[in-house]
Coordinates of C-alpha atoms (C1' of nucleotides) in Angstrom, one line a residue:
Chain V
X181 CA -23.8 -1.0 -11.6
X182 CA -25.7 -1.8 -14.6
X183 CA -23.3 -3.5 -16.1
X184 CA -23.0 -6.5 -13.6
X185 CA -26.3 -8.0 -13.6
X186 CA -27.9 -7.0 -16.9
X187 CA -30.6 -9.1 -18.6
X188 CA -29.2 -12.2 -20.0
X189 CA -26.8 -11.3 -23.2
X190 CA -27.6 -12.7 -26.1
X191 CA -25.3 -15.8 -27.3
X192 CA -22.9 -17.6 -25.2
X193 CA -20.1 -16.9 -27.6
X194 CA -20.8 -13.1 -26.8
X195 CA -21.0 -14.2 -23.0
X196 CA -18.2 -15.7 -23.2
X197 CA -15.9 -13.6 -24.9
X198 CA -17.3 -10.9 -22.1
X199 CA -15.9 -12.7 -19.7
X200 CA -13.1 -13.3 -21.4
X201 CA -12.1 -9.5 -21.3
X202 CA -13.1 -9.7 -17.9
X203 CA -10.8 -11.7 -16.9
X204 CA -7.7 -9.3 -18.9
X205 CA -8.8 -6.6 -17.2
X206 CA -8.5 -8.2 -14.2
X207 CA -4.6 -9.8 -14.6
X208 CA -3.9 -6.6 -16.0
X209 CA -5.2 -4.7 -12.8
X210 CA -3.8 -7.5 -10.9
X211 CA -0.5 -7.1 -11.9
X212 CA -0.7 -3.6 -11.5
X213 CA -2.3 -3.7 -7.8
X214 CA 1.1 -5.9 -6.7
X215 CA 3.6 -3.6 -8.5
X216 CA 2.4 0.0 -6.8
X217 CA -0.2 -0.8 -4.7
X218 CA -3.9 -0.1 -5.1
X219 CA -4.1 3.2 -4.5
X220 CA -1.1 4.1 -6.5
X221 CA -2.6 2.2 -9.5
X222 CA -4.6 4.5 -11.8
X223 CA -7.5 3.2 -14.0
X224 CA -5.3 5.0 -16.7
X225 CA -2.2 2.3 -15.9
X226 CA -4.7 -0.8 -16.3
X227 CA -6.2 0.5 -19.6
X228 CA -2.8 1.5 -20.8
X229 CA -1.7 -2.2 -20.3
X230 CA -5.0 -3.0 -22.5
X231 CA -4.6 -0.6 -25.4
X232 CA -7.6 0.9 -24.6
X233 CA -8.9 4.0 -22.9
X234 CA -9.9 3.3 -19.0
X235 CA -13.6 4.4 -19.4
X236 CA -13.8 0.9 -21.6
X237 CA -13.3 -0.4 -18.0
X238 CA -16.7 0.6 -16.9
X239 CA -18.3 -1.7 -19.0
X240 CA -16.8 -4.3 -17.0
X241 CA -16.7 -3.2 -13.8
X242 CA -18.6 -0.8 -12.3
X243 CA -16.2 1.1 -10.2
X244 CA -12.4 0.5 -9.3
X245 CA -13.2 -1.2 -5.8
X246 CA -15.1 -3.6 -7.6
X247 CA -12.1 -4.3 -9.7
X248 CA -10.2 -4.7 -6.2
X249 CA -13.1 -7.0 -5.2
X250 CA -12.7 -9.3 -7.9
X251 CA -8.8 -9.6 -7.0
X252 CA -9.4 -10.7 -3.8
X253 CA -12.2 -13.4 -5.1
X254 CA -10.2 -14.8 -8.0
X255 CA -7.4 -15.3 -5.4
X256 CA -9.4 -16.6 -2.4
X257 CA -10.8 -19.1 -4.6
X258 CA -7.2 -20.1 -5.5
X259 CA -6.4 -20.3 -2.1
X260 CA -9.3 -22.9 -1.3
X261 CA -7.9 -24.8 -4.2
X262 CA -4.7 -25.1 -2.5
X263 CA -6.3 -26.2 0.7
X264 CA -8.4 -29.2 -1.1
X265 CA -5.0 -30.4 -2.5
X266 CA -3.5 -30.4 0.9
X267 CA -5.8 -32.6 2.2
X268 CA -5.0 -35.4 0.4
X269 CA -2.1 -35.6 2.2
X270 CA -0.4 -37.5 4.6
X271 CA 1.8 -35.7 7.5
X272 CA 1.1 -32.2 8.8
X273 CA 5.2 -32.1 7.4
X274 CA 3.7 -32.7 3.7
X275 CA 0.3 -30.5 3.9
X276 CA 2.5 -27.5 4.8
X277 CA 5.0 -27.6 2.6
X278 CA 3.0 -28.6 -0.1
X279 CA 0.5 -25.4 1.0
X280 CA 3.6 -23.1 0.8
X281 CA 4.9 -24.4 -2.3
X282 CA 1.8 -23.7 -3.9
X283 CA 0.9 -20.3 -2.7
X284 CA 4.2 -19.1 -3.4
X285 CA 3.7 -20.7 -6.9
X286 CA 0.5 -18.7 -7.1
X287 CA 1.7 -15.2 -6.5
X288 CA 4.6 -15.7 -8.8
X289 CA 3.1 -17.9 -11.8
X290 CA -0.4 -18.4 -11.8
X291 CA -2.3 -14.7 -10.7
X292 CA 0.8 -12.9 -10.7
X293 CA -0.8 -11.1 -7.7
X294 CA -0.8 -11.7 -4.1
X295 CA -4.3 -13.3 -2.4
X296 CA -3.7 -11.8 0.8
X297 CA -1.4 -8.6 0.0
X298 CA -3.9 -6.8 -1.4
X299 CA -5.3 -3.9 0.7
X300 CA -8.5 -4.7 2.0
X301 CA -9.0 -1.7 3.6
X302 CA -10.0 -0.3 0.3
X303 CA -13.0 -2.2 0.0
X304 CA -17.0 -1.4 1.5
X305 CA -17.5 -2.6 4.9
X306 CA -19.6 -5.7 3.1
X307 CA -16.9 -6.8 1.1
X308 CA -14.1 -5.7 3.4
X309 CA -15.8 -8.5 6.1
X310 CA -16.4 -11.2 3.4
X311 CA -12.9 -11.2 2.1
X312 CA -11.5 -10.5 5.8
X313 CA -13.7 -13.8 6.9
X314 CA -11.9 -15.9 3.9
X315 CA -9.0 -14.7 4.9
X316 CA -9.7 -16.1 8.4
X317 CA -10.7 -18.9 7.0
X318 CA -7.4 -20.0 5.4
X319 CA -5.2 -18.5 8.0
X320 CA -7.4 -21.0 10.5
X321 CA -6.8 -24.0 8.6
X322 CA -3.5 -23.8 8.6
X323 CA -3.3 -23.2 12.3
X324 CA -4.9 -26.8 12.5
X325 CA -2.7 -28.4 10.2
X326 CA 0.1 -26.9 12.7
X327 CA -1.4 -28.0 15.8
X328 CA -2.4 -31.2 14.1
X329 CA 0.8 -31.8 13.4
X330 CA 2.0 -30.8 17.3
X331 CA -0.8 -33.0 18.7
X332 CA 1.0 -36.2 16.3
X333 CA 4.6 -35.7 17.6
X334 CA 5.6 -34.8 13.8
X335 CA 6.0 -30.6 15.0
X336 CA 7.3 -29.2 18.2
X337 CA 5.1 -27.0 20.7
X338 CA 4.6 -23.7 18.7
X339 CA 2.2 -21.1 18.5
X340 CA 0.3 -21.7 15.6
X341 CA -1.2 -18.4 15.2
X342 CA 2.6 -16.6 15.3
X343 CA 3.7 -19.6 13.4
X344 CA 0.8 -18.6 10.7
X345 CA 1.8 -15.0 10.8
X346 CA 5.2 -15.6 10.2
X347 CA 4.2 -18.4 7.1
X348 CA 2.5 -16.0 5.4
X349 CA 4.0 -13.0 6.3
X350 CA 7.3 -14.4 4.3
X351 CA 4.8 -15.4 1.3
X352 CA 3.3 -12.6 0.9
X353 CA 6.0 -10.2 1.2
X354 CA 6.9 -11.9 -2.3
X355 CA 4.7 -9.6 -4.1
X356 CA 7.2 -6.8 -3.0
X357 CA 10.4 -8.0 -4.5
X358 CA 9.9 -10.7 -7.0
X359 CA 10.1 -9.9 -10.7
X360 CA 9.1 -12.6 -13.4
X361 CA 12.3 -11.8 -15.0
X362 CA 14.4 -11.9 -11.9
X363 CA 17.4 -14.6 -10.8
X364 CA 14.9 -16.2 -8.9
X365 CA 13.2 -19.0 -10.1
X366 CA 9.7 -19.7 -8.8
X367 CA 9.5 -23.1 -8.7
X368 CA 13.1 -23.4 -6.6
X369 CA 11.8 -20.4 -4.4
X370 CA 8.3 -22.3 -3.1
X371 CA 10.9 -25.2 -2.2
X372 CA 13.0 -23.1 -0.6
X373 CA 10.4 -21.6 1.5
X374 CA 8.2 -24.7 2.3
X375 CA 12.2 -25.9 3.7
X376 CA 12.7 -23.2 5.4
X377 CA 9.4 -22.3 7.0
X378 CA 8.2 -25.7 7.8
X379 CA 12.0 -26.8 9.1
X380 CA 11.9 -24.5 12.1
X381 CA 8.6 -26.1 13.1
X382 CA 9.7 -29.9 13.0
X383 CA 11.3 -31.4 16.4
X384 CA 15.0 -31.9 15.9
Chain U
X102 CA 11.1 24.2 1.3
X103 CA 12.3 27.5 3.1
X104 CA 11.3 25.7 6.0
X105 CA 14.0 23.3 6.2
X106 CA 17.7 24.8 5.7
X107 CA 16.5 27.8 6.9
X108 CA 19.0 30.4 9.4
X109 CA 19.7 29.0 12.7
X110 CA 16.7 29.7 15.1
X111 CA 16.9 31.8 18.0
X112 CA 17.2 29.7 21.2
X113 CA 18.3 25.5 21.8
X114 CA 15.0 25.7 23.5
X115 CA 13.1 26.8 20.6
X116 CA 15.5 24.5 18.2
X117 CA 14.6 21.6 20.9
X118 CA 11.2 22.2 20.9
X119 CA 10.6 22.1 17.1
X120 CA 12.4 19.0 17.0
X121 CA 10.4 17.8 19.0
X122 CA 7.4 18.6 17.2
X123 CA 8.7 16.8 14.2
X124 CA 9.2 13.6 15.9
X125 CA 5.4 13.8 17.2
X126 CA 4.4 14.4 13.5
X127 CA 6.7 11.4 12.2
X128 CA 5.4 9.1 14.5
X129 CA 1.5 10.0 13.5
X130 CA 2.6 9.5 10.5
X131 CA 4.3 6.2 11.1
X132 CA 1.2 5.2 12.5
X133 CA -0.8 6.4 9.7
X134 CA 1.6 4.7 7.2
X135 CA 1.8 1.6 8.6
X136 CA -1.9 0.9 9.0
X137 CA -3.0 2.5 5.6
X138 CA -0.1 2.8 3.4
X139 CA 1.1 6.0 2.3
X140 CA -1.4 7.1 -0.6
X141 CA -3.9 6.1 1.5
X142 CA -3.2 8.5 4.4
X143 CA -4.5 12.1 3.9
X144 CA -2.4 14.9 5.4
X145 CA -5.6 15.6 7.3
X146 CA -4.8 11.7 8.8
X147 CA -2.0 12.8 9.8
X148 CA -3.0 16.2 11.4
X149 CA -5.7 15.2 12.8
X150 CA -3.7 12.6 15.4
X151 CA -2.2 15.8 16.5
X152 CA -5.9 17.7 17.3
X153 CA -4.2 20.6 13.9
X154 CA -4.6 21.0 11.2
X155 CA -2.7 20.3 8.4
X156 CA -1.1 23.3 7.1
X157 CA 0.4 23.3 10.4
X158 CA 3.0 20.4 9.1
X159 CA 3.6 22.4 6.5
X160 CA 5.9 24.3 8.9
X161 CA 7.7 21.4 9.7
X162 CA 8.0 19.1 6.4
X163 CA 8.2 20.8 2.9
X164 CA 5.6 18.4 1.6
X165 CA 4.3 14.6 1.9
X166 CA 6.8 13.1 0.4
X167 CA 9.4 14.5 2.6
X168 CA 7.3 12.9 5.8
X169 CA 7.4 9.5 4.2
X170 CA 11.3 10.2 3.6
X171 CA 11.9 11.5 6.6
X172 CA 9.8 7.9 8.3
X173 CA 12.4 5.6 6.4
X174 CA 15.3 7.5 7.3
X175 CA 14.5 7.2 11.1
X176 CA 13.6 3.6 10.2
X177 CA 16.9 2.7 8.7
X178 CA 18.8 4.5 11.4
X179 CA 17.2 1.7 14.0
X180 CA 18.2 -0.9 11.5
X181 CA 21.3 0.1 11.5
X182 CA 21.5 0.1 15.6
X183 CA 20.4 -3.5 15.7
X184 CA 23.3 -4.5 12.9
X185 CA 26.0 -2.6 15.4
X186 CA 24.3 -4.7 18.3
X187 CA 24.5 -8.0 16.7
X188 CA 28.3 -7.7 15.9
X189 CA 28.9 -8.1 19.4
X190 CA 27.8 -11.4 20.1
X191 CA 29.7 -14.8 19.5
X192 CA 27.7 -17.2 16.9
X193 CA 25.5 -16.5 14.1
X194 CA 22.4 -18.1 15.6
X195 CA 22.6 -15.7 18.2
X196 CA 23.2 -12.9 15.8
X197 CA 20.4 -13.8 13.9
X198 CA 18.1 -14.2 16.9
X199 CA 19.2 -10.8 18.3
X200 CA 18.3 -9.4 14.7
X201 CA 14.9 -10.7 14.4
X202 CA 14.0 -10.2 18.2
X203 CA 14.8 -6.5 17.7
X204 CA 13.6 -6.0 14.8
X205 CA 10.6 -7.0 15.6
X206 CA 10.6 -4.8 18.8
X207 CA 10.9 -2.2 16.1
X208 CA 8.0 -3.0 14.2
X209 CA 5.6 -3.1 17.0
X210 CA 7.1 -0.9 20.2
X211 CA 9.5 1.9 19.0
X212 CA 9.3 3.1 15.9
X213 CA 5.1 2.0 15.8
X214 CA 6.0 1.2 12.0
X215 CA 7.8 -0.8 9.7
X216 CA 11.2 0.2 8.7
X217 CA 10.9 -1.1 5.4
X218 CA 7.6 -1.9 4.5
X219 CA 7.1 1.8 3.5
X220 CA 6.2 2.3 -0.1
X221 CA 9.2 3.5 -1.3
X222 CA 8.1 4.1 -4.8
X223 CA 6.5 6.6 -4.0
X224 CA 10.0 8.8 -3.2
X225 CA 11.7 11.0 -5.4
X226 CA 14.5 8.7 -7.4
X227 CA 16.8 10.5 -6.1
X228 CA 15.8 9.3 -2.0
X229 CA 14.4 6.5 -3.7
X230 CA 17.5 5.3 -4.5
X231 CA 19.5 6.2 -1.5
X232 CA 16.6 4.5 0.5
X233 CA 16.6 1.3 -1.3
X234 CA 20.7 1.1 -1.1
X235 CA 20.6 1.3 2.4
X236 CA 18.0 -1.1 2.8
X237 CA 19.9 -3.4 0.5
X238 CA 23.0 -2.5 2.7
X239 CA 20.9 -4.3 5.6
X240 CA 19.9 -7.0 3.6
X241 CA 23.2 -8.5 2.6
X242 CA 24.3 -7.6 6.0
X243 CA 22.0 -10.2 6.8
X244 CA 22.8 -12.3 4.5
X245 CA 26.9 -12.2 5.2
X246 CA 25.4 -13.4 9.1
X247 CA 23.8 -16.5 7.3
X248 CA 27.0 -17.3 5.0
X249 CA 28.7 -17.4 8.2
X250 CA 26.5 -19.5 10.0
X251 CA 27.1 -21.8 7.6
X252 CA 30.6 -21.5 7.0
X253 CA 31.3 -22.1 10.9
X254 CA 29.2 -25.5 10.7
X255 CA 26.3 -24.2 12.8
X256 CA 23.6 -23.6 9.6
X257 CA 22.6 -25.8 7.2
X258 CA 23.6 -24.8 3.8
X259 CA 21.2 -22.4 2.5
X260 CA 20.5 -19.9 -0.3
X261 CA 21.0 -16.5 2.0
X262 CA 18.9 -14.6 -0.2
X263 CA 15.8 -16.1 -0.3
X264 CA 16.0 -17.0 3.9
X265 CA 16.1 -13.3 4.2
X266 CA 14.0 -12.5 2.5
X267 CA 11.6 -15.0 4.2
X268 CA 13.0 -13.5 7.5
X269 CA 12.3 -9.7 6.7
X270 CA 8.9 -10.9 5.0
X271 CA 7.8 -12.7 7.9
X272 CA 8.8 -9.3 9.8
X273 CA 7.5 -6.7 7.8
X274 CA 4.2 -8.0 7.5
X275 CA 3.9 -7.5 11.0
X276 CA 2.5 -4.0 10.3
X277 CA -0.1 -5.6 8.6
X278 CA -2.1 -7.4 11.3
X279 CA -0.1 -6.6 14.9
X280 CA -2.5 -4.3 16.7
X281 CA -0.6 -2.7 20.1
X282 CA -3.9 -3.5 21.9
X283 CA -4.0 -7.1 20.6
X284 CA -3.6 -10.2 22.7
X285 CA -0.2 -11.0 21.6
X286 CA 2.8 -9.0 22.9
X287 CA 5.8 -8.1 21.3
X288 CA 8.1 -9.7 23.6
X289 CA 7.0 -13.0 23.1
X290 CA 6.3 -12.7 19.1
X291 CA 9.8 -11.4 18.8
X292 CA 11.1 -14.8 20.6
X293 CA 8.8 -16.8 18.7
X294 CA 9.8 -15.2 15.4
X295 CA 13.4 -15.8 16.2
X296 CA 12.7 -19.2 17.6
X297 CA 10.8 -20.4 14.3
X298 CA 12.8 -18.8 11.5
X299 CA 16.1 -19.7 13.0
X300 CA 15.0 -23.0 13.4
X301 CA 14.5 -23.2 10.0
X302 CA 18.3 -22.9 9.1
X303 CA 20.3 -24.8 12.0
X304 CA 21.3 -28.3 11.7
X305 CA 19.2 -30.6 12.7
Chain Y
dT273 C1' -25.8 -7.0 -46.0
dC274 C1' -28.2 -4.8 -42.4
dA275 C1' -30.2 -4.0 -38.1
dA276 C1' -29.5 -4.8 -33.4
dA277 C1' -26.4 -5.6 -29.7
dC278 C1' -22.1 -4.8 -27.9
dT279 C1' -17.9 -2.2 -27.1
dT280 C1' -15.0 1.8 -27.0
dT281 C1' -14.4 6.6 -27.0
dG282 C1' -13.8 11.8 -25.9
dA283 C1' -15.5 15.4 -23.4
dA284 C1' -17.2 17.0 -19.3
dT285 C1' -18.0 16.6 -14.3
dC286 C1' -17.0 16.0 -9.6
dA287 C1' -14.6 15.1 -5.5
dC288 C1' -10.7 14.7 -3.1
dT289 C1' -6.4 16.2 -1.4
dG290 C1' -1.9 18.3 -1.6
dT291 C1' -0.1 22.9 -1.6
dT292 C1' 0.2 28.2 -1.1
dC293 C1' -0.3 32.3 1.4
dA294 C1' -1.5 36.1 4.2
dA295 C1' -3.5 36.8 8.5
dA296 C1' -4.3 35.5 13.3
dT297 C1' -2.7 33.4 17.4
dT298 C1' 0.6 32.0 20.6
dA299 C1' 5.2 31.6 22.7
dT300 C1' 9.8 33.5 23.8
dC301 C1' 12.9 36.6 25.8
dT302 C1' 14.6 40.9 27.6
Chain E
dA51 C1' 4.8 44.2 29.4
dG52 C1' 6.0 44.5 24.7
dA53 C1' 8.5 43.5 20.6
dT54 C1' 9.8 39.8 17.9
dA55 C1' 9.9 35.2 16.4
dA56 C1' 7.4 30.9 16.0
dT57 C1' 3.3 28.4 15.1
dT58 C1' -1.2 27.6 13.5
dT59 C1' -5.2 28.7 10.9
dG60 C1' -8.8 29.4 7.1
dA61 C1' -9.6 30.4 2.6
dA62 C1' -8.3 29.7 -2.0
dC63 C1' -6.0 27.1 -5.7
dA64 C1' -4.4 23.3 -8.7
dG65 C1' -3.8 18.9 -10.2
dT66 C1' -5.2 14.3 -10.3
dG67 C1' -8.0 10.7 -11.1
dA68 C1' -12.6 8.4 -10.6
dT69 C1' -17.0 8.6 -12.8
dT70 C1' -20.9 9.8 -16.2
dC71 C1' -22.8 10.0 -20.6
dA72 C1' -24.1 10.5 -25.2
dA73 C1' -22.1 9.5 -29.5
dA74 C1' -19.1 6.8 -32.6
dG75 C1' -17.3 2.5 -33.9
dT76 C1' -17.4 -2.5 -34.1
dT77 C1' -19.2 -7.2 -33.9
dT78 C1' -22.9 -10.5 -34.2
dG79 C1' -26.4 -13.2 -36.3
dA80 C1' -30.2 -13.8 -39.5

DNA sequence: TCAAACTTTGAATCACTGTTCAAATTATCT
DNA sequence: AGATAATTTGAACAGTGATTCAAAGTTTGA
């Protein structure tokens, strides 16, 4: 626990280049956490994909649940992102399929993890309700953009929240199957999705 | 291991009554599975739904990994039901709709668990392999339904693979967040799920 | 170049949990 | 009721993997 809050370190360059490892550590555990799961994911595997032996890990992170929380921040805040850029849009049409795109985009390109798949049962009870309450958060707004989009003619009578469930469901179940290397591209995949997902929402 | 192949037992009654014993521990276990994932969930978990403790399931299973086989074999075997029950009707919307509808029903009354959102890396290669062929099996079963959608003129061209695996995501995730005491029932999610994922693929 | 700060390491510890086994308990069947 | 089979138990074991820590190695900055 130390390590987190310490007395201010001495240059910004070695700041920086702290966070910088950081920041591996946490792709690498990322990675790992979508491949085989949390608990199936040894501090061994994540220092193996660093060269380095896992107790190195502790100078980062003070336990392996704080590694997990740290996942789930990095991706929440990617999530919000995503949100902001929806916004700017026009129809309910275009704000979900643009939100889908991107958060497919995100757990294939950009964290090569899954925001939401992670278990969050592993966390404290503190951190378990934050990220749960984020979570809700997202899953909310894009119950309004749904019934936004009902109340303007553009989508037929649904239930947003299955609607949501289903949304996401398909997203994150991506973390299960897709392989960088695979067929699949991921750019043609979020378009694909936001078509199909969003299509059985619009009035014929 | 002894436990499994081993001479014929003395009565059907006794035979009956063991079995039965097995499908209470598989369905704990199910339970246990679903809401924790499988390294998660302690054999005491497990036991403990049963008020036993758990050496006792050591006179039923050889070891944990045989439980978790055992849950995806009974899982497939349901899969496999719904395929034989969708044969029978006339159009591939309605195939597809029966699919989902049941499947779902799976997820949430039956089985209490999710046929294949069961870590299946966690098997033996051997039942790994056999476990992921069969669910592959169902997969382009799916698939085939969707090529022939299209084929007859009733879907919109599509690429199968990634609408199933939207579809299955959409369901499997199910085990994530449906709680049987929740305010949504199955019966209406199943006819929603249907409803918005087949929508996605039918001419407009 | 050298001392101080930072990073990584190896060895040791600790807790957890899957597994074994012989003994105790309970159920079955005549 | 009593012999035998079936089931459950408690105690002990073993392996794994998270965590601690002091020491070794490396980088930084004057």
């Amino acid at each position: 626990m130390a390590t987190e809050q310490d007395a201010p370190l001495r240059s910004p360059h070695v700041r920086a280049k702290r966070q910088r490892r950081r920041t591996e550590i946490l792709h690498a555990a990322l990675r790992a956490f979508r491949q085989r799961g949390y608990h199936a994911t040894t501090l061994d595997d994540i220092a193996e994909q660093l060269g380095v032996r896992k107790t190195a890990l502790y100078h980062y992170f003070p336990d392996k649940e704080a590694i997990l929380y740290a996942c789930h921040r990095e991706s929440l805040t990617e999530l919000n992102r995503i949100l902001t850029g929806a916004r700017a849009l026009d129809t309910a049409v275009e704000r979900l399929s643009y939100v889908i795109r991107e958060h497919v985009r995100v757990m294939t390109d950009t964290l090569e993890g899954s925001p939401l798949a992670f278990e969050v049962t592993a966390l404290a009870p503190d951190r378990q309700k934050e990220i749960i309450a984020a979570r809700d958060r997202y899953e909310r707004a894009l119950r309004r953009m749904i019934q936004g989009g009902v109340a303007a003619g553009e989508l037929r009578p649904t239930n947003p929240k299955t609607a949501v469930f289903a949304i996401l469901g398909a997203i994150n179940w991506i973390a299960r199957w897709y392989r960088p290397d695979g067929a699949m591209h991921a750019d043609e995949l979020g378009a694909e999705f936001a078509e199909h997902l969003v299509g059985g929402l619009t009035c014929q």
